[in-house]
Coordinates of C-alpha atoms in Angstrom, one line a residue:
Chain A
M1 CA 16.9 35.9 -52.7
T2 CA 17.3 32.3 -53.1
D3 CA 18.1 29.8 -55.1
D4 CA 15.5 29.5 -57.3
H5 CA 14.8 33.9 -57.2
L6 CA 15.5 34.2 -61.4
T7 CA 13.6 31.0 -62.8
G8 CA 11.3 33.0 -65.1
A9 CA 14.5 34.4 -66.5
S10 CA 16.6 31.2 -65.9
A11 CA 14.0 29.6 -68.5
D12 CA 17.0 31.7 -71.2
G13 CA 19.8 30.1 -70.2
D14 CA 21.8 27.7 -71.6
G15 CA 20.5 24.0 -70.3
C16 CA 20.6 25.1 -66.9
D17 CA 17.7 26.1 -65.2
R18 CA 20.4 28.6 -62.8
A19 CA 22.2 30.2 -66.0
A20 CA 20.2 33.3 -64.3
D21 CA 22.7 33.1 -60.5
V22 CA 25.6 32.2 -62.5
S23 CA 25.0 36.3 -63.9
A24 CA 25.2 37.4 -60.4
Y25 CA 27.0 35.2 -59.2
Y26 CA 30.1 36.3 -61.6
D27 CA 28.7 39.9 -61.1
G28 CA 29.4 39.4 -57.1
E29 CA 26.2 40.0 -56.5
L30 CA 24.7 37.3 -54.7
P31 CA 24.3 36.8 -51.6
P32 CA 26.8 34.3 -49.7
A33 CA 24.4 31.5 -49.4
P34 CA 23.1 31.0 -53.0
A35 CA 26.9 32.1 -53.6
E36 CA 28.0 29.1 -51.5
S37 CA 25.4 26.8 -53.8
L38 CA 26.4 27.9 -56.8
R39 CA 29.9 26.9 -56.1
R40 CA 29.3 23.6 -55.4
H41 CA 26.9 23.2 -58.5
L42 CA 29.4 24.9 -60.6
A43 CA 31.5 21.8 -59.6
E44 CA 29.1 19.2 -60.8
C45 CA 27.7 21.2 -64.1
A46 CA 29.9 21.7 -67.0
A47 CA 27.2 24.4 -68.7
C48 CA 27.2 26.3 -65.7
R49 CA 31.2 27.2 -65.7
Q50 CA 30.9 26.9 -69.6
E51 CA 28.3 30.0 -69.3
L52 CA 30.6 31.4 -66.1
V53 CA 34.1 31.5 -69.5
R54 CA 31.5 33.1 -71.4
L55 CA 30.4 35.8 -69.8
E56 CA 34.1 36.7 -68.6
T57 CA 35.0 36.0 -72.5
M58 CA 32.2 38.8 -73.0
S59 CA 33.1 41.1 -70.4
A60 CA 37.1 41.1 -71.8
W61 CA 35.9 42.0 -75.2
L62 CA 33.6 44.5 -73.9
A63 CA 36.9 46.7 -71.9
N64 CA 37.3 47.7 -75.3
H65 CA 34.9 49.4 -75.2
Q66 CA 36.3 52.0 -73.8
A67 CA 35.5 55.8 -74.6
P68 CA 38.0 58.3 -75.9
P69 CA 39.0 61.0 -73.5
A70 CA 36.3 63.8 -73.8
S71 CA 38.1 66.4 -75.9
E72 CA 39.7 68.8 -73.6
T73 CA 37.5 71.8 -75.9
F74 CA 34.7 70.5 -74.4
L75 CA 35.3 70.2 -71.2
A76 CA 36.1 73.9 -71.3
R77 CA 33.0 74.9 -73.0
L78 CA 30.7 73.9 -70.4
P79 CA 30.5 76.9 -68.3
Q80 CA 29.9 78.7 -70.9
A81 CA 27.3 76.7 -72.1
W82 CA 25.7 77.1 -68.3
R83 CA 26.0 80.9 -68.5
R84 CA 24.3 80.9 -71.2
R85 CA 21.7 79.2 -70.1
R86 CA 21.5 81.0 -66.8
N87 CA 21.6 83.8 -68.4
R88 CA 18.5 83.0 -70.6
T89 CA 16.7 81.7 -67.7
V90 CA 17.1 84.9 -65.7
L91 CA 16.0 86.6 -69.0
R92 CA 13.1 84.4 -68.4
V93 CA 11.9 84.8 -65.1
T94 CA 12.4 88.5 -65.5
E95 CA 10.4 88.5 -68.7
W96 CA 7.9 86.4 -66.5
A97 CA 7.9 89.2 -63.3
A98 CA 7.0 92.2 -65.7
A99 CA 4.2 90.6 -67.6
V100 CA 2.4 89.7 -64.1
A101 CA 3.5 92.9 -63.6
A102 CA 2.3 94.5 -66.4
A103 CA -1.0 92.4 -65.6
I104 CA -1.6 93.3 -62.2
L105 CA -1.3 97.0 -63.2
V106 CA -3.3 96.8 -66.2
A107 CA -6.5 95.0 -63.5
F108 CA -5.6 97.4 -60.8
S109 CA -6.3 100.8 -63.7
A110 CA -9.9 98.6 -65.0
L111 CA -11.1 98.0 -60.9
L112 CA -10.1 101.5 -60.6
W113 CA -12.0 102.7 -63.6
R114 CA -15.1 101.1 -63.0
Q115 CA -15.3 102.0 -59.7
E116 CA -14.7 105.7 -60.7
P117 CA -17.7 108.0 -59.1
P118 CA -19.8 109.4 -62.5
P119 CA -18.3 113.5 -62.5
P120 CA -20.3 115.7 -60.6
T121 CA -22.7 117.5 -62.4
T122 CA -21.9 121.1 -61.6
A123 CA -23.9 123.0 -63.3
A124 CA -22.9 126.5 -64.2
A125 CA -24.8 130.1 -62.6
P126 CA -28.0 130.1 -65.7
A127 CA -26.9 133.6 -68.0
A128 CA -29.5 136.0 -67.1
W129 CA -30.9 135.8 -70.2
E130 CA -32.3 132.2 -68.9
T131 CA -33.2 132.9 -65.8
V132 CA -35.6 135.5 -67.6
A133 CA -37.0 132.5 -69.8
A134 CA -37.8 130.2 -67.0
D135 CA -39.7 132.9 -65.4
A136 CA -41.3 134.2 -68.4
T137 CA -41.9 130.1 -68.9
A138 CA -43.4 130.1 -65.6
V139 CA -45.6 132.9 -66.3
V140 CA -47.2 132.5 -69.1
E141 CA -47.8 128.3 -68.5
P142 CA -51.3 128.6 -67.4
A143 CA -52.3 131.2 -69.6
G144 CA -51.1 128.3 -71.9
E145 CA -52.7 125.3 -70.0
E146 CA -55.9 127.2 -70.4
G147 CA -56.0 127.5 -74.1
T148 CA -54.8 130.4 -75.4
S149 CA -53.5 130.5 -78.5
V150 CA -50.4 132.3 -77.5
D151 CA -46.9 130.8 -79.1
P152 CA -44.4 129.7 -76.0
D153 CA -42.0 131.3 -78.0
V154 CA -43.3 134.9 -77.5
Q155 CA -44.3 134.4 -74.1
I156 CA -40.7 134.0 -73.4
A157 CA -39.9 136.8 -75.9
M158 CA -42.3 139.1 -74.2
A159 CA -41.3 138.0 -70.3
L160 CA -37.2 139.1 -71.9
L161 CA -38.4 142.9 -73.2
Q162 CA -40.4 143.4 -70.4
S163 CA -38.0 142.5 -68.0
S164 CA -35.3 144.5 -66.4
H165 CA -32.6 142.7 -68.3
F166 CA -33.4 144.4 -71.4
T167 CA -34.5 147.9 -69.8
T168 CA -31.4 148.8 -67.7
P169 CA -29.6 151.3 -70.0
R170 CA -25.9 150.7 -71.1
G171 CA -23.3 152.0 -70.3
P172 CA -21.8 155.3 -72.3
K173 CA -20.1 154.0 -75.6
Chain B
M1 CA 30.4 58.3 -57.6
P2 CA 33.0 61.4 -55.8
Q3 CA 31.0 62.8 -53.1
R4 CA 33.7 64.7 -52.9
V5 CA 37.2 64.7 -53.9
D6 CA 40.1 63.0 -52.2
G7 CA 37.8 63.3 -48.9
H8 CA 38.6 67.4 -49.1
G9 CA 36.5 70.1 -50.7
P10 CA 32.6 70.9 -50.2
T11 CA 29.6 67.9 -51.6
D12 CA 28.4 67.2 -54.4
K13 CA 24.8 68.8 -52.4
A14 CA 26.9 71.5 -51.9
L15 CA 28.5 73.0 -55.4
V16 CA 25.4 72.4 -57.1
R17 CA 23.7 74.4 -55.2
R18 CA 26.0 77.2 -55.2
A19 CA 26.7 77.0 -59.1
W20 CA 22.7 77.3 -59.6
A21 CA 23.1 80.7 -57.5
G22 CA 25.4 81.6 -60.0
E23 CA 28.3 80.5 -58.1
E24 CA 30.9 79.5 -61.5
E25 CA 34.2 78.2 -59.4
A26 CA 31.6 75.6 -57.5
F27 CA 30.4 74.3 -61.5
A28 CA 33.6 74.6 -62.9
L29 CA 34.3 71.7 -59.5
L30 CA 31.1 69.9 -60.6
V31 CA 32.3 69.6 -64.2
D32 CA 36.1 68.6 -63.2
R33 CA 34.0 66.1 -60.7
H34 CA 31.3 64.3 -63.1
A35 CA 32.2 66.0 -67.0
R36 CA 35.2 62.3 -68.0
R37 CA 32.9 60.5 -66.1
L38 CA 29.8 61.4 -67.6
Y39 CA 31.4 61.6 -71.1
G40 CA 32.5 58.1 -70.7
L41 CA 28.9 56.9 -70.1
A42 CA 27.6 58.8 -72.9
W43 CA 29.4 58.1 -74.9
S44 CA 29.0 54.0 -74.3
L45 CA 25.6 54.5 -75.0
L46 CA 25.9 56.5 -77.8
G47 CA 29.4 56.1 -79.9
R48 CA 29.5 59.0 -81.0
A49 CA 31.4 62.2 -80.0
A50 CA 29.2 64.6 -80.3
D51 CA 26.1 62.7 -79.1
A52 CA 27.9 62.3 -76.1
E53 CA 28.9 65.7 -75.8
D54 CA 25.7 66.9 -76.4
A55 CA 24.4 64.6 -74.0
V56 CA 26.6 65.5 -70.8
Q57 CA 25.8 69.0 -71.8
E58 CA 22.1 68.7 -71.6
T59 CA 22.5 66.3 -67.9
L60 CA 25.3 68.6 -66.3
L61 CA 22.2 71.6 -67.0
A62 CA 19.6 70.0 -66.3
T63 CA 21.4 68.7 -63.1
L64 CA 21.1 71.9 -62.0
E65 CA 18.1 73.6 -63.4
G66 CA 16.6 70.6 -61.9
L67 CA 18.3 71.3 -58.0
G68 CA 13.8 71.5 -57.3
R69 CA 13.1 68.4 -58.2
F70 CA 15.9 66.6 -56.2
R71 CA 15.0 65.6 -53.2
G72 CA 18.8 64.1 -52.0
E73 CA 18.2 61.2 -51.2
A74 CA 20.0 59.9 -53.9
A75 CA 23.8 60.9 -54.4
V76 CA 24.2 63.6 -57.2
G77 CA 26.2 61.1 -59.0
T78 CA 24.1 58.8 -58.6
W79 CA 21.3 61.3 -59.9
M80 CA 23.1 63.0 -62.7
T81 CA 23.8 59.0 -64.2
R82 CA 20.0 58.8 -64.0
I83 CA 19.3 62.4 -65.9
L84 CA 22.1 61.1 -68.4
V85 CA 20.5 58.0 -69.6
N86 CA 17.4 59.4 -69.7
T87 CA 19.1 62.4 -72.0
A88 CA 20.9 59.3 -74.0
A89 CA 17.5 57.0 -74.8
R90 CA 16.0 60.8 -76.2
I91 CA 19.3 61.1 -78.1
R92 CA 18.8 58.3 -79.5
R93 CA 15.3 58.0 -80.4
T94 CA 15.6 61.4 -82.1
R95 CA 18.5 60.3 -83.7
S96 CA 16.3 57.4 -84.8
R97 CA 14.3 59.7 -86.8
R98 CA 16.5 60.8 -88.7
P99 CA 18.5 59.6 -91.8
T100 CA 20.8 56.7 -91.0
Q101 CA 24.5 58.1 -90.2
A102 CA 27.9 56.1 -90.3
L103 CA 29.1 55.7 -86.5
D104 CA 31.9 58.5 -85.7
E105 CA 34.2 56.0 -86.0
G106 CA 33.0 55.1 -89.9
G107 CA 30.4 52.0 -88.5
S108 CA 27.2 51.2 -89.2
A109 CA 24.6 49.8 -87.2
G110 CA 22.8 48.0 -89.3
T111 CA 24.9 46.0 -91.7
Y112 CA 26.9 45.3 -88.7
V113 CA 29.1 41.6 -88.8
P114 CA 30.7 40.7 -86.6
T115 CA 34.2 40.2 -85.7
A116 CA 36.3 38.5 -83.3
P117 CA 37.0 40.0 -79.8
A118 CA 40.4 41.6 -80.6
P119 CA 42.9 42.9 -78.1
A120 CA 42.0 45.2 -75.8
G121 CA 42.7 49.6 -77.1
A122 CA 42.3 48.0 -80.6
A123 CA 40.1 50.9 -82.6
D124 CA 38.4 47.8 -84.8
A125 CA 37.1 46.0 -81.7
R126 CA 35.8 49.2 -79.8
M127 CA 34.1 49.9 -83.0
D128 CA 32.7 46.5 -83.4
V129 CA 31.6 46.4 -79.8
S130 CA 29.9 49.7 -80.4
A131 CA 27.1 48.4 -83.7
V132 CA 26.6 45.8 -81.4
L133 CA 25.3 47.7 -78.3
E134 CA 23.6 49.2 -81.0
Q135 CA 21.7 45.7 -81.5
L136 CA 20.6 46.3 -77.6
S137 CA 17.8 47.4 -77.1
D138 CA 18.2 50.6 -74.6
A139 CA 17.2 48.7 -71.7
H140 CA 19.2 46.2 -71.9
R141 CA 22.5 48.7 -73.3
T142 CA 21.6 50.9 -70.2
V143 CA 22.6 48.0 -67.9
V144 CA 25.9 46.1 -69.7
V145 CA 27.2 49.2 -70.1
L146 CA 26.9 50.7 -66.5
R147 CA 27.7 47.3 -65.4
E148 CA 30.6 46.3 -68.1
L149 CA 31.8 49.4 -68.6
Q150 CA 31.0 52.3 -65.5
G151 CA 31.2 49.3 -63.1
M152 CA 28.1 49.8 -60.8
S153 CA 26.9 47.4 -58.6
Y154 CA 23.7 46.4 -59.1
D155 CA 22.6 49.0 -56.0
E156 CA 23.9 51.6 -57.9
I157 CA 22.0 50.5 -61.6
A158 CA 18.5 50.0 -59.9
S159 CA 18.8 53.5 -57.5
A160 CA 20.2 55.3 -61.0
L161 CA 17.6 53.4 -63.6
E162 CA 14.9 53.8 -61.0
I163 CA 14.0 49.8 -60.6
P164 CA 13.9 47.3 -58.1
R165 CA 17.2 45.5 -57.9
G166 CA 15.8 42.4 -58.9
T167 CA 14.2 43.8 -62.4
V168 CA 18.6 44.8 -62.2
E169 CA 19.5 41.6 -61.7
S170 CA 17.2 39.7 -64.7
R171 CA 17.1 42.6 -66.7
L172 CA 21.6 42.2 -67.2
F173 CA 20.7 38.6 -67.7
R174 CA 18.5 38.7 -70.2
A175 CA 20.7 41.1 -71.9
R176 CA 24.5 39.1 -71.3
Q177 CA 22.1 36.4 -73.2
H178 CA 20.9 38.4 -76.5
L179 CA 25.2 39.5 -76.6
K180 CA 25.5 35.9 -76.6
I181 CA 23.6 34.8 -79.9
L182 CA 25.1 38.0 -81.1
L183 CA 28.8 37.0 -80.9
K184 CA 27.9 33.5 -81.2
D185 CA 29.7 32.1 -83.2
Y186 CA 33.5 34.0 -81.0
L187 CA 32.4 32.8 -78.1
P188 CA 32.9 29.5 -76.6

């Protein structure tokens, strides 16, 4: 730090461009060499000596601004406030974790659902009449293709009548 | 700014970590070490007991909650001071948006009429200092309070406010120039 390190600021001082140094000197914050230089300057500069006295007066006046002591009730309340804040934070973290877990679960379920193979088509064994009807259709189809006018339903009915399904005698009632 | 009590006991950093982990005794120790000093600073910056209490509480909680951001380069006390100054500035901004209220002690920043410096400890003198400080900018009020009322060095102020030491010096000089103008009729 040099003697003119606050030249810009010292322009606001009272009549001497070393007023800023007086402020730092008053606070004991000037390095030894500038402090010694200022001490010599003070012996010659009435404005800076006046500045020093003003700083001392201001400090004494500001010293009146000592805060009243903090109330014991307030101090006793602080741990409770911390407990409440901490509990709230823990609750928030828990809620956040639960939300994340739920989101992961939903996403995983959706993924599983999308990848699930289609249910196998386990066709039930055809009923007897279905087999017969299919056979009948197979039998009569060539005729139909040849342009006969027999109705397919009639053909199926005829086939059913001829099949063993209908000719097998039923058991006694 | 105390790190330990009488050279014994855990460091502030250890206490902050323990309190953050949920140890209430550690938090109580931190309160014991710092709350009164923080309250004094908050009161000087804000001039009202209720606002000062809010600022101190918020500072202590923010200190613990911000543990992850604490780089450990500064002392915990300095870190708390930084948080408190920022919190006080926020409270002042909020307050300035509210309708004007009288100070706790009955003063009003808008209608201040300076009185001659009074004997130390006089209630009216304290009120007047509050009113004068109200007329400084946040930046000027802060350096004046930290230096004149908290007795912090330029380096400590620089660390607490995260500004260069030279800025502390020039800012304090300008703040004193402003104070001189406000008190011009009462200074030699």
